[in-house]
mmCIF file of C-alpha atoms and ligand atoms in Angstrom:
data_model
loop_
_atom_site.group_PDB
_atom_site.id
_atom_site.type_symbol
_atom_site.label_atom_id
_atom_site.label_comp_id
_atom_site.label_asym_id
_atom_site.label_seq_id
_atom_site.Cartn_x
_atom_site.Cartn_y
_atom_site.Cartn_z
ATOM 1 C CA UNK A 249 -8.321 14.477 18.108
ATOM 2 C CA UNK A 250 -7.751 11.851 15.041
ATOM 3 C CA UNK A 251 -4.318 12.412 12.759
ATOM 4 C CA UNK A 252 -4.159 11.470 9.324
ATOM 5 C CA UNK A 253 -3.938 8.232 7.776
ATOM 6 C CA UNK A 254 -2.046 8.309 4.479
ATOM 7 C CA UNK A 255 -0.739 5.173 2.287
ATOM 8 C CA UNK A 256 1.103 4.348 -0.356
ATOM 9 C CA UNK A 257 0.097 1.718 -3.136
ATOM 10 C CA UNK A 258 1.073 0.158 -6.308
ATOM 11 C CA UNK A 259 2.799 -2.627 -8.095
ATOM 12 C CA UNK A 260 6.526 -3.796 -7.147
ATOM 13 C CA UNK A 261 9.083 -1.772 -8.966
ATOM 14 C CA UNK A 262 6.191 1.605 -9.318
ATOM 15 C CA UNK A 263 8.680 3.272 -7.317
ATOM 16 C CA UNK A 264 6.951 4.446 -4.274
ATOM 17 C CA UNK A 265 10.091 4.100 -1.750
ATOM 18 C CA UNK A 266 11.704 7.662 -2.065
ATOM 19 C CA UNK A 267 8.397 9.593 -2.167
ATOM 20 C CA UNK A 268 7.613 7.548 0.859
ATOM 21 C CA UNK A 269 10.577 9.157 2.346
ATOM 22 C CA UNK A 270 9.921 12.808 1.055
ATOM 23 C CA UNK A 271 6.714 12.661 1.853
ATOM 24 C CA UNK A 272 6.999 11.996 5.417
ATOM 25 C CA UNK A 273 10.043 14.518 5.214
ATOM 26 C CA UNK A 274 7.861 17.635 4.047
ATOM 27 C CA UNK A 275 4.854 16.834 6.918
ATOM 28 C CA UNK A 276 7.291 16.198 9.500
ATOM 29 C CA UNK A 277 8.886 20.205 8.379
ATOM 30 C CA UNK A 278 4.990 21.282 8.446
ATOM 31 C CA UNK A 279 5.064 20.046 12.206
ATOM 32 C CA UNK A 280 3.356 17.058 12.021
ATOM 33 C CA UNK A 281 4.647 14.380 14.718
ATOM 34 C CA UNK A 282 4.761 11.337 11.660
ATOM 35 C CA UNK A 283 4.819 7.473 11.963
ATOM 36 C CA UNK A 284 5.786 5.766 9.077
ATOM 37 C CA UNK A 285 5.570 2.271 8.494
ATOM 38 C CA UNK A 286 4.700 -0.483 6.370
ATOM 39 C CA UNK A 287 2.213 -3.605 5.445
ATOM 40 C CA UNK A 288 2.759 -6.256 5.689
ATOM 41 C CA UNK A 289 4.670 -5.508 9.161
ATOM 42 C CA UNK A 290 4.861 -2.868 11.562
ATOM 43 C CA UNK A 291 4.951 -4.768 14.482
ATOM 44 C CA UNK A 292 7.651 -7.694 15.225
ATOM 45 C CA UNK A 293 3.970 -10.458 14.599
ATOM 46 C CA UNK A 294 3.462 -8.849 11.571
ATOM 47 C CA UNK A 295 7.393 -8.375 10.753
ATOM 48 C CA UNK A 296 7.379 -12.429 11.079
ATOM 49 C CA UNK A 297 4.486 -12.885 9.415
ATOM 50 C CA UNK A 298 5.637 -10.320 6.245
ATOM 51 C CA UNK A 299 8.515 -12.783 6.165
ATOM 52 C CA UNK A 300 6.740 -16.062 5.771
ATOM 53 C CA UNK A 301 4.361 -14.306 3.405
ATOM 54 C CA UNK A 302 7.620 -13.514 0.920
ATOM 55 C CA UNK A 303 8.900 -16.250 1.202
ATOM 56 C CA UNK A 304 7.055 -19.901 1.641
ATOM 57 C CA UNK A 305 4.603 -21.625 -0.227
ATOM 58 C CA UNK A 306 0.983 -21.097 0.864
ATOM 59 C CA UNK A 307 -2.340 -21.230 -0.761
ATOM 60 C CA UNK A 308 -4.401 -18.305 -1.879
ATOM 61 C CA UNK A 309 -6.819 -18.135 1.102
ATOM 62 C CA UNK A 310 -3.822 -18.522 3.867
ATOM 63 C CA UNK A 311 -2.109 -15.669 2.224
ATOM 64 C CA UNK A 312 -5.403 -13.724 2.837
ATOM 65 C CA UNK A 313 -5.707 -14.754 6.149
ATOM 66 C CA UNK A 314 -2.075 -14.085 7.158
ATOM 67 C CA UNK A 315 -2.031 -10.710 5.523
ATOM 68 C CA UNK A 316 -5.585 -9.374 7.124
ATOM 69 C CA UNK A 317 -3.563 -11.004 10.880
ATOM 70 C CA UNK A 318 -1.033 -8.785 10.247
ATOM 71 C CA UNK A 319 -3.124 -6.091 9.623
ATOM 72 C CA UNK A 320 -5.201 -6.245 12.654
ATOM 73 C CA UNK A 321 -2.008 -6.492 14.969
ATOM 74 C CA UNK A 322 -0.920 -3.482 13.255
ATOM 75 C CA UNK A 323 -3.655 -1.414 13.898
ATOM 76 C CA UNK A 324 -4.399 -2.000 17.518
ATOM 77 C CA UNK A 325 -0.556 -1.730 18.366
ATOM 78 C CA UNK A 326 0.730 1.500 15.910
ATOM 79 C CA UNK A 327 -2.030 2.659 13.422
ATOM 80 C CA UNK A 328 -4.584 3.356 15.754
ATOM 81 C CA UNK A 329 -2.751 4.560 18.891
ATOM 82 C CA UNK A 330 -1.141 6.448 16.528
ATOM 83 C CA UNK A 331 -3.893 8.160 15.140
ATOM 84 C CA UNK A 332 -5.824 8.622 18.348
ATOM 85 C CA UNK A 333 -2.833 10.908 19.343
ATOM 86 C CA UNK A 334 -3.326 12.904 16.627
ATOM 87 C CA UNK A 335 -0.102 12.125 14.485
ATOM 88 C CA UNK A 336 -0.232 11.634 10.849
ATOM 89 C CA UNK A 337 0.445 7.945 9.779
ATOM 90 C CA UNK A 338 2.521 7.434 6.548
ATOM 91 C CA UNK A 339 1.711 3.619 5.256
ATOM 92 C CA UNK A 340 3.838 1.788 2.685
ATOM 93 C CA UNK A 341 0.685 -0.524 1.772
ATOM 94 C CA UNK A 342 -2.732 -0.867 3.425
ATOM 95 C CA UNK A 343 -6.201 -2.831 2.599
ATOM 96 C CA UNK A 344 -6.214 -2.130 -1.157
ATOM 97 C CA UNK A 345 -2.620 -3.741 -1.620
ATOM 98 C CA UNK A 346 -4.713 -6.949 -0.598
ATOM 99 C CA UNK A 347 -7.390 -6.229 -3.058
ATOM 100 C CA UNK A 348 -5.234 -6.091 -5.961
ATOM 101 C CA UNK A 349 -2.919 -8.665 -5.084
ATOM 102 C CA UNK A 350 -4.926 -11.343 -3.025
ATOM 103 C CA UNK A 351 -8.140 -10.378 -5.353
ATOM 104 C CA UNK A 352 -7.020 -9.389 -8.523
ATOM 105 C CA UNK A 353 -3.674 -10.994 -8.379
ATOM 106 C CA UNK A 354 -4.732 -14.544 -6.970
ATOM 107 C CA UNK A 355 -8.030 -14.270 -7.653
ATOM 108 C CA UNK A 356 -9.680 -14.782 -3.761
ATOM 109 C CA UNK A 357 -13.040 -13.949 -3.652
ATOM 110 C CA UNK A 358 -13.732 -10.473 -2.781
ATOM 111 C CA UNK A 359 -16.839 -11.664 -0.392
ATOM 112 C CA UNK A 360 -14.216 -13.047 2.118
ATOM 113 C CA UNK A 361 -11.750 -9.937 1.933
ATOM 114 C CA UNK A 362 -14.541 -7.301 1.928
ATOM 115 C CA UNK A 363 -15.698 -9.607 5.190
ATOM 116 C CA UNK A 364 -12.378 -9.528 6.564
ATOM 117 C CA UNK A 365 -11.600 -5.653 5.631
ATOM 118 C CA UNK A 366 -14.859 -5.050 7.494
ATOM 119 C CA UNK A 367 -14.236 -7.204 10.801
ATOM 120 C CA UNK A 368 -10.716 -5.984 11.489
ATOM 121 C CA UNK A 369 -11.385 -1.941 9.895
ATOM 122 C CA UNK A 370 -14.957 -1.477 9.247
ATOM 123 C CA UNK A 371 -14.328 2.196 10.823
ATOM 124 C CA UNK A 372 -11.063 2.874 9.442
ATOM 125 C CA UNK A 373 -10.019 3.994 5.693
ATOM 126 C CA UNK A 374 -6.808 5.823 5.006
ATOM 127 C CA UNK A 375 -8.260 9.989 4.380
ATOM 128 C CA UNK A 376 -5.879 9.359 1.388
ATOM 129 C CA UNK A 377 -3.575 7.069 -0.409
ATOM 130 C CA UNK A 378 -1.169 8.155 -3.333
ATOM 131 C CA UNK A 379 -1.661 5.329 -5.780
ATOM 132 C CA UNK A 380 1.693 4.709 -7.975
ATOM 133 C CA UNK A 381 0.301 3.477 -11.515
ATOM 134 C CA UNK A 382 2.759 2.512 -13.873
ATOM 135 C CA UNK A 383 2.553 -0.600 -16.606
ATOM 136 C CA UNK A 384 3.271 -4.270 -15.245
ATOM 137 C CA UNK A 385 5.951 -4.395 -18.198
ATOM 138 C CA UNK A 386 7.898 -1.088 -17.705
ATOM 139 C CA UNK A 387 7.644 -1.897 -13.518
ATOM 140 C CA UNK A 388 9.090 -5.607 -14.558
ATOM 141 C CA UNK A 389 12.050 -3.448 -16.271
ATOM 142 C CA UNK A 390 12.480 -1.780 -13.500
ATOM 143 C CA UNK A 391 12.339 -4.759 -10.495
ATOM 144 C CA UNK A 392 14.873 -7.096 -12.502
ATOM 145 C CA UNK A 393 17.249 -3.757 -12.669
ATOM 146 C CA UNK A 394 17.017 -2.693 -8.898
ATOM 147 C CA UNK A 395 16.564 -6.455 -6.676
ATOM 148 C CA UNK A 396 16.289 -10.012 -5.913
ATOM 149 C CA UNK A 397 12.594 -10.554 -6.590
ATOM 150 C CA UNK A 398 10.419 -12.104 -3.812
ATOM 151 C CA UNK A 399 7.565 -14.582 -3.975
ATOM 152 C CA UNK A 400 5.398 -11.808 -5.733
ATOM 153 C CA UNK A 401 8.303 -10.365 -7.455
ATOM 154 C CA UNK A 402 8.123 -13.330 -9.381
ATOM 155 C CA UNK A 403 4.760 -13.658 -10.595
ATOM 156 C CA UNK A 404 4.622 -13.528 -14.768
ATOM 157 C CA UNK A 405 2.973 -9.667 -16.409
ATOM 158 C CA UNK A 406 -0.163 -11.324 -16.385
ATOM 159 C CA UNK A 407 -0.369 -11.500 -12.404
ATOM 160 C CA UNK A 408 0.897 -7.559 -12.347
ATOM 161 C CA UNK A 409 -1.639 -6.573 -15.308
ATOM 162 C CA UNK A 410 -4.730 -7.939 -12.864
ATOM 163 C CA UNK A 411 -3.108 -6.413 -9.543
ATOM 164 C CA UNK A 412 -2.825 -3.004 -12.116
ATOM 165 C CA UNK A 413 -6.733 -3.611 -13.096
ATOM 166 C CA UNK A 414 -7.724 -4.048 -9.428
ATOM 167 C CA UNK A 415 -6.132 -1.291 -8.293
ATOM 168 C CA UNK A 416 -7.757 1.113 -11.383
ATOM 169 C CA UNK A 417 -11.556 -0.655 -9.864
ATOM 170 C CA UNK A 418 -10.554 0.242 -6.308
ATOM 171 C CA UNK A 419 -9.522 4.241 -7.539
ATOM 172 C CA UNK A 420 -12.904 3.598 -9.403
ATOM 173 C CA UNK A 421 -14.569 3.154 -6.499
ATOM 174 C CA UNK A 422 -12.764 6.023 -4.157
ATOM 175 C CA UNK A 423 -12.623 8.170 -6.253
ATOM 176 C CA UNK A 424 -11.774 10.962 -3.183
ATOM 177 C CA UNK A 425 -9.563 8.962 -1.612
ATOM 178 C CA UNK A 426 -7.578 7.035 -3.761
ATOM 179 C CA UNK A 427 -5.339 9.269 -6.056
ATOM 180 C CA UNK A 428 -3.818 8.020 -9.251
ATOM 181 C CA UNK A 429 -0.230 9.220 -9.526
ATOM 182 C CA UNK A 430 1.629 9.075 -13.216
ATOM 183 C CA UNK A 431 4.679 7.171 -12.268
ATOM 184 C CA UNK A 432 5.958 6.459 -15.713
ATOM 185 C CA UNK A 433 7.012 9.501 -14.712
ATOM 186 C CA UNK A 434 10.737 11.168 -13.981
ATOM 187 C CA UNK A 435 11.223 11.620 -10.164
ATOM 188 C CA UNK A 436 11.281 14.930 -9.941
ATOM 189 C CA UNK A 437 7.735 15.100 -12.215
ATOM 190 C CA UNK A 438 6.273 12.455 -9.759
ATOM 191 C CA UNK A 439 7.350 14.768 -6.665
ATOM 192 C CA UNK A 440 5.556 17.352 -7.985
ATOM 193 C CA UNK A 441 2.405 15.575 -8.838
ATOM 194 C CA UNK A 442 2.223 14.476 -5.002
ATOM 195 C CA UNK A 443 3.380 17.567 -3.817
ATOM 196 C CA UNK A 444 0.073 19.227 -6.064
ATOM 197 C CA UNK A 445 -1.958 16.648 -4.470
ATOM 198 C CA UNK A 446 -1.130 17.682 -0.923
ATOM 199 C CA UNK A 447 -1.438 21.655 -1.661
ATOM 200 C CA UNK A 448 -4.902 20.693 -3.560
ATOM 201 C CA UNK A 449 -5.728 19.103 0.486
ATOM 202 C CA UNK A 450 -3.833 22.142 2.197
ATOM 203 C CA UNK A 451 -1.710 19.589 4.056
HETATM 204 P P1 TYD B 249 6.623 -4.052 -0.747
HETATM 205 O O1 TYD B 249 5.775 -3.340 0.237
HETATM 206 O O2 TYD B 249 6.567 -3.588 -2.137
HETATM 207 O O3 TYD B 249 8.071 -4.034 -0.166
HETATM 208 P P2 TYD B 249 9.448 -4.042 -0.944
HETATM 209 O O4 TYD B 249 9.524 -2.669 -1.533
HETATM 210 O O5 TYD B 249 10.411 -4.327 0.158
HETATM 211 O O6 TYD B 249 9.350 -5.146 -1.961
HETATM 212 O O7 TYD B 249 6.374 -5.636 -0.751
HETATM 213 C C1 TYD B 249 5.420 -6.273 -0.058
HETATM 214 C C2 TYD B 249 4.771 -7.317 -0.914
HETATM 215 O O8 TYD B 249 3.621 -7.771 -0.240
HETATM 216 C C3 TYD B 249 4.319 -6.782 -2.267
HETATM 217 O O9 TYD B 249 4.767 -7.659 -3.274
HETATM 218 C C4 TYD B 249 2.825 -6.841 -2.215
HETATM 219 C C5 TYD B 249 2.537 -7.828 -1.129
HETATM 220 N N1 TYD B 249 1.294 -7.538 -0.390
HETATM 221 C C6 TYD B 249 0.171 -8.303 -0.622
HETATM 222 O O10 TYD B 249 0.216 -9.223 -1.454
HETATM 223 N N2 TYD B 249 -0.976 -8.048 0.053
HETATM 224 C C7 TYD B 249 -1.071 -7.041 0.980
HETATM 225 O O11 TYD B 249 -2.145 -6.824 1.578
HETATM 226 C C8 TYD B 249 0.102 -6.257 1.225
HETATM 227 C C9 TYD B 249 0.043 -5.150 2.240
HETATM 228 C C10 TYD B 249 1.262 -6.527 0.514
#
């Protein structure tokens, strides 16, 4: 028996935190047994390693490297197990984070992170992710009102407007699995377009 594998994408300051929350909330009441947890980390490697990726300098292809290490200790010690017990993984982040922010953000060739995606999860796609579209600007608005901003969190509109694009090309792409959630959005309207998503799944 295989669980689910569900993440959770978009820009800094799209506001997926609380859905992440009331998400995991309403499968856990449906009597799913639910792991939720986040990329970069998961794991106290990849904990460090989301650390030094926020923080110090590095150059394009280390970040890409560091991020797909994290990844891979991830999976074999929580994702997978996980899964392979049959619980339903919740996942601030996954493998298209890294194609809109390593690709489309820094601009690393998408040879070396499809090779990478397929090494460390050729077999493994989330069976959905709720991505959290909003504008680079109005996100912007929203980062500077709510936190200190990290080493992303401080990349200009431009860097957000390409991480926005690559996302779009990766929904483009999945079509089935990658959902496109309206976050400009109130709260309560963004609830209930994830909420229709799930009943349109019958999870
Ligand atoms: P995020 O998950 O948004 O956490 P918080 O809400 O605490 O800011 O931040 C993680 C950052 O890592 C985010 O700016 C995007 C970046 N990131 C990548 O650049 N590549 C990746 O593959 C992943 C998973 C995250």
């Amino acid at each position: 028996m295989t669980g689910r594998f569900i993440t959770f994408e978009g820009i800094d300051g799209a506001g997926k935190s609380t859905h992440i929350e009331a998400l995991a909330r309403r499968l856990a009441a449906r009597g799913a047994t639910i792991v939720q947890t986040r990329e970069p980390g998961g794991t106290p490697l990849a904990e460090a390693l989301r650390e030094m990726l926020l923080t110090a300098p590095m150059d394009a292809m280390t970040e890409a490297l560091l991020v797909f290490a994290a990844r891979r200790d991830h999976l074999r010690q929580v994702i997978r197990p996980a899964l392979q017990r049959g619980e339903t993984v919740v996942c601030d982040r996954y493998t298209d984070a890294t194609f809109a922010y390593q690709g489309g953000g820094r601009g690393t060739d998408l040879g070396l992170l499809r090779e990478l995606e397929a090494r460390v999860h050729g077999d493994l796609q989330p069976d959905l992710t709720l991505w959290f579209d909003l504008p680079a600007e109005i996100a912007a608005d929203r980062r500077a009102r709510a936190r200190a901003a990290d080493r992303f969190e401080r990349e200009d509109l431009a860097f957000f407007e390409r991480v926005r694009a690559a996302y779009e090309a990766r929904r483009a792409a999945a079509p089935a699995r990658i959902v496109r959630i309206d976050s400009s959005r109130t709260r309560d309207e963004v609830a209930r377009q994830i909420d229709a998503v799930m009943e349109a799944r019958g999870w």
